[in-house]
PDB file of C-alpha atoms in Angstrom:
ATOM      1  CA  LYS A 686      87.674 -14.040 -23.300  1.00  0.00           C
ATOM      2  CA  ASN A 687      86.752 -17.168 -21.362  1.00  0.00           C
ATOM      3  CA  GLN A 688      85.996 -16.140 -17.823  1.00  0.00           C
ATOM      4  CA  VAL A 689      84.227 -17.409 -14.678  1.00  0.00           C
ATOM      5  CA  GLU A 690      83.006 -14.939 -12.067  1.00  0.00           C
ATOM      6  CA  GLN A 691      81.632 -15.765  -8.690  1.00  0.00           C
ATOM      7  CA  SER A 692      79.629 -13.847  -6.114  1.00  0.00           C
ATOM      8  CA  PRO A 693      79.722 -13.019  -3.340  1.00  0.00           C
ATOM      9  CA  GLN A 694      83.477 -13.017  -2.720  1.00  0.00           C
ATOM     10  CA  SER A 695      82.927 -14.010   0.900  1.00  0.00           C
ATOM     11  CA  LEU A 696      79.966 -14.928   3.044  1.00  0.00           C
ATOM     12  CA  ILE A 697      79.330 -15.453   6.734  1.00  0.00           C
ATOM     13  CA  ILE A 698      76.303 -17.423   7.923  1.00  0.00           C
ATOM     14  CA  LEU A 699      75.137 -19.040  11.135  1.00  0.00           C
ATOM     15  CA  GLU A 700      75.179 -22.823  11.537  1.00  0.00           C
ATOM     16  CA  GLY A 701      71.923 -24.369  10.428  1.00  0.00           C
ATOM     17  CA  LYS A 702      71.158 -21.627   7.914  1.00  0.00           C
ATOM     18  CA  ASN A 703      70.943 -22.009   4.105  1.00  0.00           C
ATOM     19  CA  CYS A 704      72.950 -20.050   1.511  1.00  0.00           C
ATOM     20  CA  THR A 705      73.290 -19.715  -2.178  1.00  0.00           C
ATOM     21  CA  LEU A 706      76.490 -18.997  -4.108  1.00  0.00           C
ATOM     22  CA  GLN A 707      76.436 -17.581  -7.713  1.00  0.00           C
ATOM     23  CA  CYS A 708      78.524 -18.210 -10.810  1.00  0.00           C
ATOM     24  CA  ASN A 709      78.397 -16.524 -14.135  1.00  0.00           C
ATOM     25  CA  TYR A 710      80.587 -17.695 -17.043  1.00  0.00           C
ATOM     26  CA  THR A 711      81.481 -16.592 -20.533  1.00  0.00           C
ATOM     27  CA  VAL A 712      83.229 -19.829 -21.619  1.00  0.00           C
ATOM     28  CA  SER A 713      82.336 -20.934 -25.066  1.00  0.00           C
ATOM     29  CA  PRO A 714      81.929 -23.578 -26.390  1.00  0.00           C
ATOM     30  CA  PHE A 715      80.756 -25.128 -23.146  1.00  0.00           C
ATOM     31  CA  SER A 716      81.113 -28.692 -21.990  1.00  0.00           C
ATOM     32  CA  ASN A 717      80.404 -28.899 -18.318  1.00  0.00           C
ATOM     33  CA  LEU A 718      80.324 -26.870 -15.080  1.00  0.00           C
ATOM     34  CA  ARG A 719      81.712 -28.137 -11.801  1.00  0.00           C
ATOM     35  CA  TRP A 720      81.581 -26.941  -8.274  1.00  0.00           C
ATOM     36  CA  TYR A 721      84.588 -27.714  -6.014  1.00  0.00           C
ATOM     37  CA  LYS A 722      85.078 -27.323  -2.315  1.00  0.00           C
ATOM     38  CA  GLN A 723      88.516 -26.299  -1.112  1.00  0.00           C
ATOM     39  CA  ASP A 724      89.268 -26.511   2.607  1.00  0.00           C
ATOM     40  CA  THR A 725      92.109 -24.317   3.865  1.00  0.00           C
ATOM     41  CA  GLY A 726      95.414 -25.875   3.095  1.00  0.00           C
ATOM     42  CA  ARG A 727      93.920 -28.629   0.907  1.00  0.00           C
ATOM     43  CA  GLY A 728      93.273 -29.334  -2.693  1.00  0.00           C
ATOM     44  CA  PRO A 729      89.930 -28.787  -4.293  1.00  0.00           C
ATOM     45  CA  VAL A 730      87.396 -31.655  -4.031  1.00  0.00           C
ATOM     46  CA  SER A 731      84.586 -32.084  -6.552  1.00  0.00           C
ATOM     47  CA  LEU A 732      81.017 -31.606  -5.341  1.00  0.00           C
ATOM     48  CA  THR A 733      79.096 -31.738  -8.596  1.00  0.00           C
ATOM     49  CA  ILE A 734      79.567 -31.772 -12.338  1.00  0.00           C
ATOM     50  CA  MET A 735      76.842 -30.789 -14.809  1.00  0.00           C
ATOM     51  CA  THR A 736      76.653 -30.844 -18.639  1.00  0.00           C
ATOM     52  CA  PHE A 737      74.601 -28.296 -20.577  1.00  0.00           C
ATOM     53  CA  SER A 738      71.683 -30.618 -20.629  1.00  0.00           C
ATOM     54  CA  GLU A 739      71.453 -30.898 -16.853  1.00  0.00           C
ATOM     55  CA  ASN A 740      69.879 -28.078 -14.861  1.00  0.00           C
ATOM     56  CA  THR A 741      70.149 -29.435 -11.373  1.00  0.00           C
ATOM     57  CA  LYS A 742      72.315 -31.897  -9.467  1.00  0.00           C
ATOM     58  CA  SER A 743      72.543 -32.728  -5.796  1.00  0.00           C
ATOM     59  CA  ASN A 744      75.214 -34.066  -3.502  1.00  0.00           C
ATOM     60  CA  GLY A 745      73.889 -34.447   0.012  1.00  0.00           C
ATOM     61  CA  ARG A 746      73.145 -30.976   1.334  1.00  0.00           C
ATOM     62  CA  TYR A 747      74.668 -29.348  -1.786  1.00  0.00           C
ATOM     63  CA  THR A 748      72.457 -28.620  -4.810  1.00  0.00           C
ATOM     64  CA  ALA A 749      73.808 -27.079  -7.975  1.00  0.00           C
ATOM     65  CA  THR A 750      71.731 -25.514 -10.725  1.00  0.00           C
ATOM     66  CA  LEU A 751      72.732 -24.581 -14.215  1.00  0.00           C
ATOM     67  CA  ASP A 752      71.043 -22.315 -16.773  1.00  0.00           C
ATOM     68  CA  ALA A 753      73.084 -22.810 -19.942  1.00  0.00           C
ATOM     69  CA  ASP A 754      71.055 -20.136 -21.772  1.00  0.00           C
ATOM     70  CA  THR A 755      71.977 -17.395 -19.377  1.00  0.00           C
ATOM     71  CA  LYS A 756      75.330 -18.960 -18.505  1.00  0.00           C
ATOM     72  CA  GLN A 757      74.603 -18.937 -14.810  1.00  0.00           C
ATOM     73  CA  SER A 758      74.999 -21.467 -12.060  1.00  0.00           C
ATOM     74  CA  SER A 759      74.285 -21.489  -8.401  1.00  0.00           C
ATOM     75  CA  LEU A 760      75.291 -23.721  -5.453  1.00  0.00           C
ATOM     76  CA  HIS A 761      72.800 -23.991  -2.635  1.00  0.00           C
ATOM     77  CA  ILE A 762      73.853 -25.266   0.732  1.00  0.00           C
ATOM     78  CA  THR A 763      71.135 -26.493   3.072  1.00  0.00           C
ATOM     79  CA  ALA A 764      71.342 -26.669   6.817  1.00  0.00           C
ATOM     80  CA  SER A 765      74.914 -25.454   6.968  1.00  0.00           C
ATOM     81  CA  GLN A 766      77.451 -27.092   9.238  1.00  0.00           C
ATOM     82  CA  LEU A 767      80.736 -25.804  10.684  1.00  0.00           C
ATOM     83  CA  SER A 768      82.529 -28.146   8.349  1.00  0.00           C
ATOM     84  CA  ASP A 769      81.073 -26.314   5.321  1.00  0.00           C
ATOM     85  CA  SER A 770      83.482 -23.450   6.060  1.00  0.00           C
ATOM     86  CA  ALA A 771      85.685 -23.447   2.937  1.00  0.00           C
ATOM     87  CA  SER A 772      86.140 -21.851  -0.482  1.00  0.00           C
ATOM     88  CA  TYR A 773      83.703 -22.953  -3.117  1.00  0.00           C
ATOM     89  CA  ILE A 774      84.986 -22.696  -6.625  1.00  0.00           C
ATOM     90  CA  CYS A 775      83.000 -22.721  -9.880  1.00  0.00           C
ATOM     91  CA  VAL A 776      84.811 -24.357 -12.756  1.00  0.00           C
ATOM     92  CA  VAL A 777      83.920 -24.479 -16.451  1.00  0.00           C
ATOM     93  CA  THR A 778      85.282 -26.745 -19.071  1.00  0.00           C
ATOM     94  CA  GLY A 779      85.072 -25.854 -22.739  1.00  0.00           C
ATOM     95  CA  SER A 780      84.555 -28.502 -25.393  1.00  0.00           C
ATOM     96  CA  SER A 781      87.933 -29.897 -25.866  1.00  0.00           C
ATOM     97  CA  ASN A 782      89.893 -33.137 -25.643  1.00  0.00           C
ATOM     98  CA  THR A 783      92.370 -31.734 -23.217  1.00  0.00           C
ATOM     99  CA  GLY A 784      90.232 -31.293 -20.086  1.00  0.00           C
ATOM    100  CA  LYS A 785      91.313 -27.714 -19.488  1.00  0.00           C
ATOM    101  CA  LEU A 786      89.465 -26.252 -16.625  1.00  0.00           C
ATOM    102  CA  ILE A 787      88.689 -22.501 -16.175  1.00  0.00           C
ATOM    103  CA  PHE A 788      88.425 -21.524 -12.553  1.00  0.00           C
ATOM    104  CA  GLY A 789      86.457 -18.777 -10.807  1.00  0.00           C
ATOM    105  CA  GLN A 790      88.151 -17.021  -7.903  1.00  0.00           C
ATOM    106  CA  GLY A 791      85.913 -18.770  -5.364  1.00  0.00           C
ATOM    107  CA  THR A 792      83.549 -17.774  -2.644  1.00  0.00           C
ATOM    108  CA  THR A 793      84.873 -18.049   0.898  1.00  0.00           C
ATOM    109  CA  LEU A 794      82.152 -19.295   3.190  1.00  0.00           C
ATOM    110  CA  GLN A 795      82.452 -19.074   6.962  1.00  0.00           C
ATOM    111  CA  VAL A 796      79.839 -20.830   9.058  1.00  0.00           C
ATOM    112  CA  LYS A 797      79.684 -19.643  12.683  1.00  0.00           C
ATOM    113  CA  PRO A 798      78.178 -21.516  15.605  1.00  0.00           C
TER     114      PRO A 798
ATOM    115  CA  ASP Q 199      95.690 -44.937   0.455  1.00  0.00           C
ATOM    116  CA  THR Q 200      96.530 -41.398  -0.706  1.00  0.00           C
ATOM    117  CA  ALA Q 201      95.242 -40.794  -4.264  1.00  0.00           C
ATOM    118  CA  VAL Q 202      97.360 -37.901  -5.351  1.00  0.00           C
ATOM    119  CA  SER Q 203     100.423 -36.933  -3.276  1.00  0.00           C
ATOM    120  CA  GLN Q 204     102.873 -34.147  -3.612  1.00  0.00           C
ATOM    121  CA  THR Q 205     106.222 -33.485  -1.992  1.00  0.00           C
ATOM    122  CA  PRO Q 206     107.250 -31.300  -0.359  1.00  0.00           C
ATOM    123  CA  LYS Q 207     104.157 -29.659   1.213  1.00  0.00           C
ATOM    124  CA  TYR Q 208     106.166 -26.492   1.974  1.00  0.00           C
ATOM    125  CA  LEU Q 209     109.165 -25.151   0.111  1.00  0.00           C
ATOM    126  CA  VAL Q 210     111.035 -21.965   1.129  1.00  0.00           C
ATOM    127  CA  THR Q 211     113.951 -21.019  -1.060  1.00  0.00           C
ATOM    128  CA  GLN Q 212     115.845 -17.924  -2.265  1.00  0.00           C
ATOM    129  CA  MET Q 213     115.653 -16.195  -5.580  1.00  0.00           C
ATOM    130  CA  GLY Q 214     117.835 -17.697  -8.252  1.00  0.00           C
ATOM    131  CA  ASN Q 215     117.637 -21.228  -6.877  1.00  0.00           C
ATOM    132  CA  ASP Q 216     116.462 -24.246  -8.783  1.00  0.00           C
ATOM    133  CA  LYS Q 217     113.881 -26.529  -7.148  1.00  0.00           C
ATOM    134  CA  SER Q 218     111.572 -29.435  -7.931  1.00  0.00           C
ATOM    135  CA  ILE Q 219     108.172 -30.515  -6.770  1.00  0.00           C
ATOM    136  CA  LYS Q 220     107.180 -34.161  -7.144  1.00  0.00           C
ATOM    137  CA  CYS Q 221     103.698 -35.569  -7.721  1.00  0.00           C
ATOM    138  CA  GLU Q 222     102.462 -39.199  -7.745  1.00  0.00           C
ATOM    139  CA  GLN Q 223      99.066 -40.688  -8.250  1.00  0.00           C
ATOM    140  CA  ASN Q 224      98.022 -44.219  -7.355  1.00  0.00           C
ATOM    141  CA  LEU Q 225      94.599 -44.043  -9.155  1.00  0.00           C
ATOM    142  CA  GLY Q 226      95.825 -45.691 -12.422  1.00  0.00           C
ATOM    143  CA  HIS Q 227      95.008 -42.501 -14.294  1.00  0.00           C
ATOM    144  CA  ASP Q 228      96.503 -41.698 -17.657  1.00  0.00           C
ATOM    145  CA  THR Q 229      96.459 -37.899 -17.384  1.00  0.00           C
ATOM    146  CA  MET Q 230      98.135 -35.602 -14.865  1.00  0.00           C
ATOM    147  CA  TYR Q 231      98.154 -31.823 -14.478  1.00  0.00           C
ATOM    148  CA  TRP Q 232     100.001 -28.990 -12.803  1.00  0.00           C
ATOM    149  CA  TYR Q 233      98.088 -25.929 -11.567  1.00  0.00           C
ATOM    150  CA  LYS Q 234      99.208 -22.663  -9.948  1.00  0.00           C
ATOM    151  CA  GLN Q 235      97.069 -20.947  -7.294  1.00  0.00           C
ATOM    152  CA  ASP Q 236      98.122 -17.339  -6.857  1.00  0.00           C
ATOM    153  CA  SER Q 237      97.454 -15.051  -3.893  1.00  0.00           C
ATOM    154  CA  LYS Q 238      94.038 -14.110  -5.294  1.00  0.00           C
ATOM    155  CA  LYS Q 239      93.109 -17.785  -5.085  1.00  0.00           C
ATOM    156  CA  PHE Q 240      92.692 -18.238  -8.857  1.00  0.00           C
ATOM    157  CA  LEU Q 241      93.759 -21.699 -10.059  1.00  0.00           C
ATOM    158  CA  LYS Q 242      95.345 -21.765 -13.445  1.00  0.00           C
ATOM    159  CA  ILE Q 243      96.436 -24.668 -15.553  1.00  0.00           C
ATOM    160  CA  MET Q 244     100.118 -24.818 -16.312  1.00  0.00           C
ATOM    161  CA  PHE Q 245     100.676 -28.225 -17.942  1.00  0.00           C
ATOM    162  CA  SER Q 246      99.053 -31.522 -18.592  1.00  0.00           C
ATOM    163  CA  TYR Q 247     100.458 -34.875 -19.630  1.00  0.00           C
ATOM    164  CA  ASN Q 248      98.516 -37.805 -21.058  1.00  0.00           C
ATOM    165  CA  ASN Q 249     100.363 -41.062 -21.102  1.00  0.00           C
ATOM    166  CA  LYS Q 250     103.670 -39.144 -20.624  1.00  0.00           C
ATOM    167  CA  GLU Q 251     102.832 -36.932 -23.587  1.00  0.00           C
ATOM    168  CA  LEU Q 252     102.474 -33.190 -23.081  1.00  0.00           C
ATOM    169  CA  ILE Q 253      98.972 -32.084 -24.133  1.00  0.00           C
ATOM    170  CA  ILE Q 254      98.551 -28.745 -22.419  1.00  0.00           C
ATOM    171  CA  ASN Q 255     101.327 -26.125 -22.210  1.00  0.00           C
ATOM    172  CA  GLU Q 256      99.950 -22.821 -21.160  1.00  0.00           C
ATOM    173  CA  THR Q 257     101.876 -19.574 -21.374  1.00  0.00           C
ATOM    174  CA  VAL Q 258     104.343 -20.429 -18.667  1.00  0.00           C
ATOM    175  CA  PRO Q 259     107.932 -19.119 -18.466  1.00  0.00           C
ATOM    176  CA  ASN Q 260     110.347 -21.755 -19.826  1.00  0.00           C
ATOM    177  CA  ARG Q 261     112.042 -21.727 -16.414  1.00  0.00           C
ATOM    178  CA  PHE Q 262     109.215 -24.227 -15.546  1.00  0.00           C
ATOM    179  CA  SER Q 263     109.780 -27.647 -16.991  1.00  0.00           C
ATOM    180  CA  PRO Q 264     107.494 -30.660 -16.310  1.00  0.00           C
ATOM    181  CA  LYS Q 265     108.780 -34.130 -16.439  1.00  0.00           C
ATOM    182  CA  SER Q 266     106.782 -37.310 -16.555  1.00  0.00           C
ATOM    183  CA  PRO Q 267     108.939 -40.426 -16.106  1.00  0.00           C
ATOM    184  CA  ASP Q 268     105.825 -42.637 -16.178  1.00  0.00           C
ATOM    185  CA  LYS Q 269     102.012 -42.322 -16.081  1.00  0.00           C
ATOM    186  CA  ALA Q 270     101.936 -42.228 -12.297  1.00  0.00           C
ATOM    187  CA  HIS Q 271     104.413 -39.418 -11.840  1.00  0.00           C
ATOM    188  CA  LEU Q 272     104.592 -35.795 -12.969  1.00  0.00           C
ATOM    189  CA  ASN Q 273     107.309 -33.597 -11.491  1.00  0.00           C
ATOM    190  CA  LEU Q 274     107.741 -29.873 -11.878  1.00  0.00           C
ATOM    191  CA  HIS Q 275     111.264 -28.365 -12.073  1.00  0.00           C
ATOM    192  CA  ILE Q 276     111.674 -24.652 -11.682  1.00  0.00           C
ATOM    193  CA  ASN Q 277     114.908 -22.902 -12.636  1.00  0.00           C
ATOM    194  CA  SER Q 278     116.109 -19.484 -11.491  1.00  0.00           C
ATOM    195  CA  LEU Q 279     113.243 -18.930  -9.080  1.00  0.00           C
ATOM    196  CA  GLU Q 280     111.728 -15.411  -8.929  1.00  0.00           C
ATOM    197  CA  LEU Q 281     109.619 -13.752  -6.236  1.00  0.00           C
ATOM    198  CA  GLY Q 282     106.561 -13.952  -8.486  1.00  0.00           C
ATOM    199  CA  ASP Q 283     106.817 -17.788  -8.503  1.00  0.00           C
ATOM    200  CA  SER Q 284     105.554 -17.720  -4.865  1.00  0.00           C
ATOM    201  CA  ALA Q 285     102.272 -19.570  -4.931  1.00  0.00           C
ATOM    202  CA  VAL Q 286     100.561 -22.859  -4.117  1.00  0.00           C
ATOM    203  CA  TYR Q 287     101.139 -25.470  -6.796  1.00  0.00           C
ATOM    204  CA  PHE Q 288      98.627 -28.280  -7.179  1.00  0.00           C
ATOM    205  CA  CYS Q 289      99.006 -31.502  -8.996  1.00  0.00           C
ATOM    206  CA  ALA Q 290      95.895 -33.361 -10.282  1.00  0.00           C
ATOM    207  CA  SER Q 291      95.028 -36.426 -12.243  1.00  0.00           C
ATOM    208  CA  SER Q 292      92.093 -37.757 -14.235  1.00  0.00           C
ATOM    209  CA  PRO Q 293      91.290 -41.152 -15.910  1.00  0.00           C
ATOM    210  CA  THR Q 294      92.245 -39.715 -19.293  1.00  0.00           C
ATOM    211  CA  SER Q 295      92.251 -36.363 -21.016  1.00  0.00           C
ATOM    212  CA  GLY Q 296      88.967 -34.808 -22.011  1.00  0.00           C
ATOM    213  CA  ALA Q 297      86.399 -32.385 -20.724  1.00  0.00           C
ATOM    214  CA  VAL Q 298      84.125 -34.868 -19.088  1.00  0.00           C
ATOM    215  CA  TYR Q 299      86.490 -36.561 -16.761  1.00  0.00           C
ATOM    216  CA  GLU Q 300      86.774 -35.811 -13.027  1.00  0.00           C
ATOM    217  CA  GLN Q 301      90.068 -34.347 -11.832  1.00  0.00           C
ATOM    218  CA  TYR Q 302      91.451 -35.306  -8.437  1.00  0.00           C
ATOM    219  CA  PHE Q 303      93.809 -32.792  -6.756  1.00  0.00           C
ATOM    220  CA  GLY Q 304      96.697 -33.313  -4.449  1.00  0.00           C
ATOM    221  CA  PRO Q 305      97.171 -31.396  -1.242  1.00  0.00           C
ATOM    222  CA  GLY Q 306      99.355 -28.651  -2.824  1.00  0.00           C
ATOM    223  CA  THR Q 307     102.903 -27.381  -2.340  1.00  0.00           C
ATOM    224  CA  ARG Q 308     103.270 -23.928  -0.954  1.00  0.00           C
ATOM    225  CA  LEU Q 309     106.341 -22.354  -2.561  1.00  0.00           C
ATOM    226  CA  THR Q 310     107.809 -19.225  -1.016  1.00  0.00           C
ATOM    227  CA  VAL Q 311     110.600 -17.433  -2.743  1.00  0.00           C
ATOM    228  CA  THR Q 312     112.491 -14.902  -0.661  1.00  0.00           C
TER     229      THR Q 312
END
């Protein structure tokens, strides 16, 4: 069964600290892995997208890694800001022409001053 | 300059009613999607249209019927609403169908069935 699992479910950190979110997936065949940020009451917004041949990609203070062999990904947030408080969702796409995304349940991050 | 817009943002209705949610994108994309986000925050694909043609139709009750009058619009009509239909519904669009294309999401419509 194609699944995406994330950990931790929730996380609280102090402003300025770093954190790392984890994602494991069992989707096969695999096309790409995305990390989305979803603010409360908003739609998800893409942070990074990686194919199986990429093992790291950065977007400002966000750095995603991918190990296609172990089917694991992580999202590292550096020097967190209050505006980083949101849900971070790992999304995997299988090899298909339809663009069907399989979503994890997300990690809720709260950054406190 | 809203990219993907949905109306209404909130919808409260009673069981048994019929309601519609509208979605429009001004990105010139060929493909549009409907997702449902349940109380556990999982997002699941419901439907996808490419150039007004249905290409994804997940296991969704046939009370849900998408309609795409043109490439820029994808509406969702729900008949005989049930309590379990309460969720946030997101519309999204991408340049075309395919695994590599970025999807852009609307702000969501929170549906509450009482």
